[in-house]
Coordinates of C-alpha atoms in Angstrom, one line a residue:
M3 CA -63.4 3.1 19.6
K4 CA -61.4 2.9 22.9
R5 CA -59.9 -0.4 21.8
T6 CA -58.9 1.0 18.4
F7 CA -57.3 4.0 20.2
R8 CA -55.4 1.7 22.4
I9 CA -54.1 -0.3 19.4
I10 CA -53.0 2.8 17.6
K11 CA -51.4 4.1 20.8
W12 CA -49.6 0.7 21.2
I13 CA -48.4 0.7 17.6
T14 CA -47.2 4.3 17.9
G15 CA -45.3 3.4 21.1
V16 CA -43.7 0.4 19.4
L17 CA -42.7 2.5 16.4
F18 CA -41.3 5.2 18.6
L19 CA -39.3 2.6 20.6
L20 CA -37.9 1.0 17.4
I21 CA -36.9 4.4 16.0
L22 CA -35.3 5.3 19.3
L23 CA -33.3 2.1 19.3
L24 CA -32.2 2.6 15.7
V25 CA -31.1 6.1 16.5
V26 CA -29.1 5.0 19.5
A27 CA -27.6 2.0 17.6
T28 CA -26.6 4.3 14.7
Y29 CA -25.1 6.8 17.2
F30 CA -22.9 4.2 18.8
Y31 CA -22.0 2.4 15.6
M32 CA -20.8 5.6 14.0
R33 CA -18.5 6.3 16.9
Q34 CA -16.2 3.5 15.6
P35 CA -12.8 4.8 14.5
Q36 CA -13.3 3.8 10.9
F37 CA -15.6 6.8 10.5
G38 CA -12.7 9.1 11.1
K39 CA -12.8 12.6 12.6
A40 CA -14.1 16.0 11.5
P41 CA -11.4 18.7 11.3
S42 CA -11.3 21.1 14.2
G43 CA -9.0 23.8 15.8
E44 CA -6.2 25.2 13.6
R45 CA -6.9 22.6 10.9
L46 CA -10.5 23.9 10.6
A47 CA -9.3 27.5 10.7
R48 CA -6.9 26.7 7.7
I49 CA -9.8 25.1 5.8
E50 CA -12.0 28.1 6.4
R51 CA -9.2 30.3 4.8
S52 CA -9.3 28.3 1.5
P53 CA -10.9 30.1 -1.4
H54 CA -12.7 26.8 -2.2
Y55 CA -14.5 26.6 1.1
K56 CA -17.6 28.6 1.9
D57 CA -20.9 28.2 3.7
G58 CA -19.4 25.4 5.9
R59 CA -18.1 23.1 3.1
F60 CA -15.8 22.8 0.1
H61 CA -17.2 23.4 -3.3
N62 CA -16.3 22.4 -6.8
R63 CA -14.9 25.0 -9.2
V64 CA -18.2 25.0 -11.2
E65 CA -21.3 23.9 -9.3
K66 CA -23.3 21.2 -10.9
P67 CA -26.0 18.9 -9.4
T68 CA -24.7 15.5 -8.4
I69 CA -27.7 13.8 -10.0
T70 CA -28.1 14.5 -13.7
E71 CA -31.3 16.3 -14.8
G72 CA -34.0 13.7 -15.5
Y73 CA -32.9 11.4 -12.7
S74 CA -33.6 11.5 -9.0
I75 CA -31.9 10.3 -5.9
I76 CA -35.0 8.3 -4.8
G77 CA -35.3 6.8 -8.2
E78 CA -31.7 5.7 -8.3
V79 CA -31.9 4.2 -4.8
Y80 CA -35.1 2.3 -5.8
K81 CA -33.3 0.9 -9.0
T82 CA -30.3 -0.1 -7.0
V83 CA -32.4 -2.0 -4.4
F84 CA -35.1 -3.5 -6.5
T85 CA -33.7 -3.8 -10.1
S86 CA -31.4 -6.6 -11.1
Y87 CA -28.5 -5.7 -13.5
P88 CA -26.6 -8.4 -15.4
R89 CA -23.0 -9.3 -14.7
R90 CA -22.3 -6.7 -12.1
E91 CA -19.8 -9.1 -10.6
P92 CA -17.5 -11.6 -12.3
G93 CA -18.7 -15.2 -12.2
S94 CA -15.2 -16.6 -11.5
T95 CA -11.9 -15.6 -9.8
L96 CA -10.0 -12.8 -11.4
P97 CA -6.5 -13.6 -12.6
S98 CA -3.7 -11.8 -10.8
V99 CA 0.0 -11.8 -10.2
K100 CA 1.6 -11.7 -6.7
T101 CA 4.7 -9.5 -7.3
D102 CA 7.2 -9.3 -4.6
L103 CA 7.4 -5.5 -4.2
F104 CA 10.4 -5.8 -1.8
K105 CA 12.6 -7.2 -4.6
L106 CA 11.9 -4.7 -7.3
P107 CA 15.2 -3.2 -8.6
A108 CA 15.7 0.1 -6.8
D109 CA 16.6 1.9 -10.1
S110 CA 13.4 0.7 -12.0
N111 CA 10.4 3.0 -12.7
V112 CA 7.4 0.7 -12.2
A113 CA 3.7 0.7 -11.3
V114 CA 1.7 -2.1 -9.8
W115 CA -2.1 -1.9 -9.7
F116 CA -4.0 -3.6 -6.9
G117 CA -7.5 -3.3 -8.2
H118 CA -9.9 -0.4 -7.9
S119 CA -7.8 2.8 -7.5
S120 CA -4.9 1.4 -5.4
V121 CA -1.6 1.7 -7.2
F122 CA 2.1 1.3 -6.1
L123 CA 4.6 3.5 -7.9
Q124 CA 8.4 3.4 -7.8
V125 CA 9.7 6.5 -9.6
D126 CA 13.2 7.7 -9.6
G127 CA 13.9 5.9 -6.3
K128 CA 10.8 7.1 -4.5
K129 CA 8.1 4.7 -3.4
I130 CA 4.6 6.1 -3.6
L131 CA 1.3 4.5 -2.8
I132 CA -2.0 5.8 -4.1
D133 CA -5.4 5.2 -2.3
P134 CA -4.4 1.9 -0.8
T135 CA -7.4 -0.4 0.0
F136 CA -6.6 -3.9 1.1
S137 CA -9.3 -4.7 3.7
G138 CA -11.5 -6.3 1.0
K139 CA -14.4 -3.9 1.6
A140 CA -15.6 -0.5 0.3
S141 CA -18.3 0.4 2.7
P142 CA -18.7 0.7 6.5
L143 CA -21.8 -1.5 6.4
P144 CA -21.0 -5.1 7.2
G145 CA -21.1 -7.3 4.1
S146 CA -22.4 -4.6 1.8
V147 CA -19.6 -4.1 -0.8
R148 CA -17.0 -6.8 -0.9
A149 CA -13.9 -7.3 -3.1
Y150 CA -14.2 -9.8 -6.0
K151 CA -12.6 -13.2 -5.7
G152 CA -8.9 -12.9 -6.7
S153 CA -8.9 -9.1 -6.5
N154 CA -7.7 -8.8 -2.9
I155 CA -4.5 -10.8 -2.9
Y156 CA -2.3 -8.1 -1.4
T157 CA -2.2 -6.9 2.3
A158 CA -0.3 -4.2 4.1
A159 CA 2.4 -6.8 4.9
D160 CA 3.2 -7.0 1.2
I161 CA 4.0 -3.3 1.0
P162 CA 7.6 -2.1 1.4
P163 CA 8.5 1.1 3.3
I164 CA 6.7 4.0 1.5
D165 CA 8.0 7.5 1.0
Y166 CA 4.6 9.1 0.2
I167 CA 1.0 7.9 0.4
L168 CA -1.3 10.0 -1.9
I169 CA -5.0 10.2 -0.9
S170 CA -7.4 11.5 -3.5
H171 CA -10.4 11.9 -1.1
D172 CA -11.8 10.3 2.0
H173 CA -14.6 8.1 0.7
Y174 CA -14.3 4.5 2.0
D175 CA -13.2 2.9 -1.3
H176 CA -10.2 5.3 -1.4
L177 CA -9.4 5.9 2.3
D178 CA -9.5 2.4 3.9
Y179 CA -9.2 2.6 7.7
E180 CA -7.9 -0.9 8.3
T181 CA -5.2 -0.5 5.6
I182 CA -4.1 2.9 6.7
V183 CA -3.7 1.8 10.3
A184 CA -1.7 -1.3 9.2
L185 CA 0.6 0.8 7.1
K186 CA 1.3 3.5 9.7
D187 CA 4.8 2.5 10.7
K188 CA 5.9 2.0 7.0
V189 CA 4.9 5.5 5.8
K190 CA 7.2 8.5 5.9
Q191 CA 4.6 11.0 4.8
V192 CA 1.0 11.3 3.7
V193 CA -0.1 13.9 1.1
C194 CA -3.9 14.6 1.1
G195 CA -6.4 17.3 0.7
L196 CA -7.3 19.8 3.4
G197 CA -9.2 18.2 6.2
V198 CA -8.3 14.6 5.4
G199 CA -5.4 14.8 7.8
A200 CA -7.9 14.8 10.7
H201 CA -8.6 11.2 10.0
F202 CA -4.9 10.2 9.9
E203 CA -4.1 12.0 13.1
Y204 CA -7.1 10.3 14.8
W205 CA -5.9 7.0 13.6
G206 CA -2.4 7.4 15.1
Y207 CA -0.3 9.2 12.5
A208 CA 2.0 11.9 13.8
P209 CA 1.3 15.5 12.7
E210 CA 4.7 15.7 11.0
Q211 CA 3.8 12.7 8.8
I212 CA 0.8 14.5 7.3
I213 CA 1.0 17.1 4.5
E214 CA -2.4 18.6 3.8
K215 CA -2.8 20.7 0.7
D216 CA -5.3 22.9 -1.1
W217 CA -5.6 22.7 -4.9
Y218 CA -2.8 24.1 -7.0
E219 CA 0.0 23.7 -4.4
T220 CA 3.2 21.7 -4.5
V221 CA 5.2 19.3 -2.3
V222 CA 8.9 19.3 -3.0
V223 CA 10.1 15.8 -2.8
D224 CA 13.7 16.1 -3.9
S225 CA 15.8 18.1 -6.4
G226 CA 13.8 18.1 -9.6
F227 CA 11.0 16.0 -8.0
T228 CA 7.7 17.6 -7.1
I229 CA 4.1 16.6 -6.4
H230 CA 1.6 19.1 -7.7
T231 CA -1.9 19.1 -6.3
G232 CA -4.9 19.7 -8.6
S233 CA -8.6 20.0 -8.5
S234 CA -11.3 17.4 -9.3
H235 CA -15.1 17.6 -9.6
H236 CA -16.3 15.3 -6.8
E237 CA -17.4 15.2 -3.2
S238 CA -16.1 14.0 0.2
G239 CA -17.3 12.7 3.5
R240 CA -17.6 9.8 5.9
G241 CA -20.8 9.3 7.9
F242 CA -23.2 12.2 7.8
I243 CA -20.6 14.9 7.5
R244 CA -20.1 16.1 3.9
G245 CA -17.7 18.4 2.2
K246 CA -15.4 19.1 5.2
S247 CA -12.4 17.7 3.4
L248 CA -11.0 18.4 -0.1
W249 CA -11.0 16.0 -3.0
M250 CA -7.8 16.0 -5.2
S251 CA -5.9 15.1 -8.3
Y252 CA -2.1 14.9 -8.5
L253 CA 0.7 15.4 -11.0
I254 CA 4.0 13.7 -10.0
Q255 CA 6.9 15.4 -11.8
S256 CA 10.1 13.6 -11.3
P257 CA 13.4 14.0 -13.2
D258 CA 12.4 11.2 -15.6
L259 CA 8.6 11.1 -15.7
K260 CA 5.4 13.1 -15.4
I261 CA 2.5 11.0 -14.0
Y262 CA -1.1 12.4 -13.6
I263 CA -3.5 10.8 -11.1
S264 CA -7.1 11.8 -11.8
G265 CA -8.7 10.7 -8.5
D266 CA -12.5 10.5 -8.7
G267 CA -14.5 13.2 -10.5
G268 CA -16.5 14.2 -13.5
Y269 CA -15.2 15.8 -16.6
D270 CA -14.3 19.5 -16.7
S271 CA -11.6 21.7 -18.1
R272 CA -8.9 20.6 -15.6
F273 CA -7.5 18.0 -17.9
T274 CA -6.9 20.4 -20.7
E275 CA -5.5 22.9 -18.3
M276 CA -3.1 20.3 -16.8
G277 CA -2.1 19.3 -20.3
E278 CA -1.3 22.8 -21.3
K279 CA 0.7 23.4 -18.2
F280 CA 2.5 20.1 -17.8
G281 CA 2.0 18.1 -21.0
P282 CA 2.8 16.0 -22.6
V283 CA 2.2 13.7 -19.6
D284 CA 4.0 10.4 -19.7
W285 CA 1.3 8.4 -17.8
A286 CA -2.3 9.2 -16.9
I287 CA -3.8 7.1 -14.2
M288 CA -7.5 7.6 -14.9
E289 CA -10.7 6.8 -13.1
D290 CA -12.7 4.4 -15.3
G291 CA -15.5 2.5 -13.6
Q292 CA -18.4 2.8 -11.2
Y293 CA -19.9 5.4 -13.6
D294 CA -23.5 6.1 -14.5
K295 CA -25.4 8.7 -16.6
A296 CA -27.3 9.5 -13.4
W297 CA -24.2 10.7 -11.6
Q298 CA -22.1 11.8 -14.6
S299 CA -21.1 15.0 -12.9
V300 CA -18.9 13.2 -10.3
H301 CA -17.6 10.2 -12.3
L302 CA -16.1 10.0 -15.8
L303 CA -17.9 8.0 -18.5
P304 CA -15.6 5.9 -20.7
E305 CA -15.7 8.4 -23.6
E306 CA -14.8 11.1 -21.1
V307 CA -11.9 9.1 -19.9
V308 CA -10.5 9.1 -23.4
Q309 CA -11.3 12.8 -23.9
A310 CA -9.5 13.7 -20.6
T311 CA -6.5 11.6 -21.6
L312 CA -6.2 13.4 -24.9
G313 CA -6.5 16.8 -23.0
L314 CA -3.6 15.8 -20.8
K315 CA -1.5 15.0 -24.0
A316 CA -0.8 11.7 -22.3
R317 CA 1.6 9.1 -23.9
N318 CA 0.2 6.2 -21.8
M319 CA -3.0 5.7 -19.9
L320 CA -3.7 3.3 -17.1
P321 CA -7.5 2.9 -16.3
V322 CA -8.4 2.3 -12.7
H323 CA -11.5 2.3 -10.4
H324 CA -12.7 -1.0 -11.7
S325 CA -12.4 -4.8 -11.2
K326 CA -12.6 -4.9 -7.4
F327 CA -15.9 -3.6 -6.1
T328 CA -19.4 -3.2 -7.5
L329 CA -20.5 0.4 -6.9
G330 CA -22.2 1.1 -10.2
K331 CA -24.9 -0.6 -12.3
H332 CA -22.8 -1.5 -15.3
A333 CA -21.3 -4.9 -16.0
W334 CA -18.1 -5.4 -14.1
D335 CA -15.9 -5.6 -17.2
E336 CA -17.7 -2.9 -19.2
P337 CA -15.1 -0.2 -18.2
L338 CA -12.3 -2.2 -19.7
I339 CA -14.2 -3.2 -22.8
K340 CA -15.4 0.3 -23.6
V341 CA -12.1 2.1 -22.9
S342 CA -10.2 -0.5 -25.0
E343 CA -12.6 0.1 -27.9
L344 CA -12.5 3.8 -27.6
S345 CA -8.7 3.9 -27.2
A346 CA -8.1 2.1 -30.5
G347 CA -6.3 4.4 -32.9
Q348 CA -5.7 7.1 -30.3
P349 CA -2.2 8.7 -29.9
Y350 CA -1.7 7.2 -26.5
R351 CA -0.9 3.6 -25.4
L352 CA -3.5 1.9 -23.2
A353 CA -2.1 -0.3 -20.4
T354 CA -4.4 -3.0 -19.0
P355 CA -2.4 -5.0 -16.5
M356 CA -3.7 -7.8 -14.4
I357 CA -3.9 -7.0 -10.7
G358 CA -0.3 -7.2 -9.4
E359 CA 1.3 -7.3 -12.8
V360 CA 4.4 -5.0 -13.1
V361 CA 4.0 -2.1 -15.5
Y362 CA 7.4 -0.8 -16.6
L363 CA 6.9 2.9 -16.9
S364 CA 9.9 3.6 -19.1
N365 CA 9.4 0.7 -21.5
P366 CA 7.1 1.8 -24.4
L367 CA 7.2 -1.7 -25.9
Q368 CA 5.6 -3.6 -23.1
T369 CA 2.3 -5.1 -24.1
F370 CA -0.8 -6.1 -22.1
K371 CA -3.4 -8.7 -22.8
A372 CA -7.2 -8.4 -22.5
W373 CA -7.2 -10.7 -19.5
W374 CA -10.9 -9.9 -18.7
K375 CA -12.0 -11.9 -21.7
D376 CA -11.0 -15.1 -20.0
V377 CA -13.2 -14.4 -16.9
K378 CA -16.7 -16.0 -16.9

């Protein structure tokens, strides 16, 4: 009995030591700058005055469980770890085009998609960069979520001076620490949701570079050129701190074009509301990928992408949030296959450029091929 007690005591001690070492290692690992900074001081005071902030965090307009009824977080984690899903990654290198962004004609209205949700816009002389992610990773855990071969051909060095960076929210696949730091001296101003500016300031951006906004506010860019902020139905947070920064959508209204940027988020009435207020929208840049029935409340399914695009009264739709990282359980090319099928016969034009291919925003005759069909 004494021997058994000693063994149990020894095992308990070893387990305690291992847990202690894990806690200490986690503590020091999460002190890395990539995890950003929680808002404090006047920034936090402004957050607390927001009508969308209560009980210590931001809330969606209509509260819904993140996990769909009939699913569970434990069950989804188990399936992710122990279940194999076919073709979650491409079997060969993705085709791409290396466009020289420095040589684009200054008077052209263009978009260049870099994979996932990163997009360069040149609109009425202004250069805008959306959710830039060039580090090749979408997670702070080493080696966990890496970019597909051929999808990460651009770096911060390939980006010209930027007038505005727009950040939809602070998840790692949209707010990439390494990219943001590398771009710092090229960026005039950053537009982001309340609280996200704490990360930028911590990473060396000057306070005057940062424009933090609540939902339904505006940024005046120039005469006749405005960026409107809108809501989304999503979440935020880096590390263990959740909901201290706001997730966003945007509507760029220039003299020539109206461009909607959905950011991440499940379907709700915001698309129809934006369509009624600003429509018809010339271009809708829509989240389409990394979805699942289990977390439908926070990510659009392909049929909802189409429904949202129709609600916006969009003339053109550019699907993003796919073809760079595996964050969902579906096949890597399923978002493109499904949205192409569902968009057939719709009143909008679907644009499916390769990574790096120039999209001419004012040319309704430009065509795009189904490039994913040639990838094994």
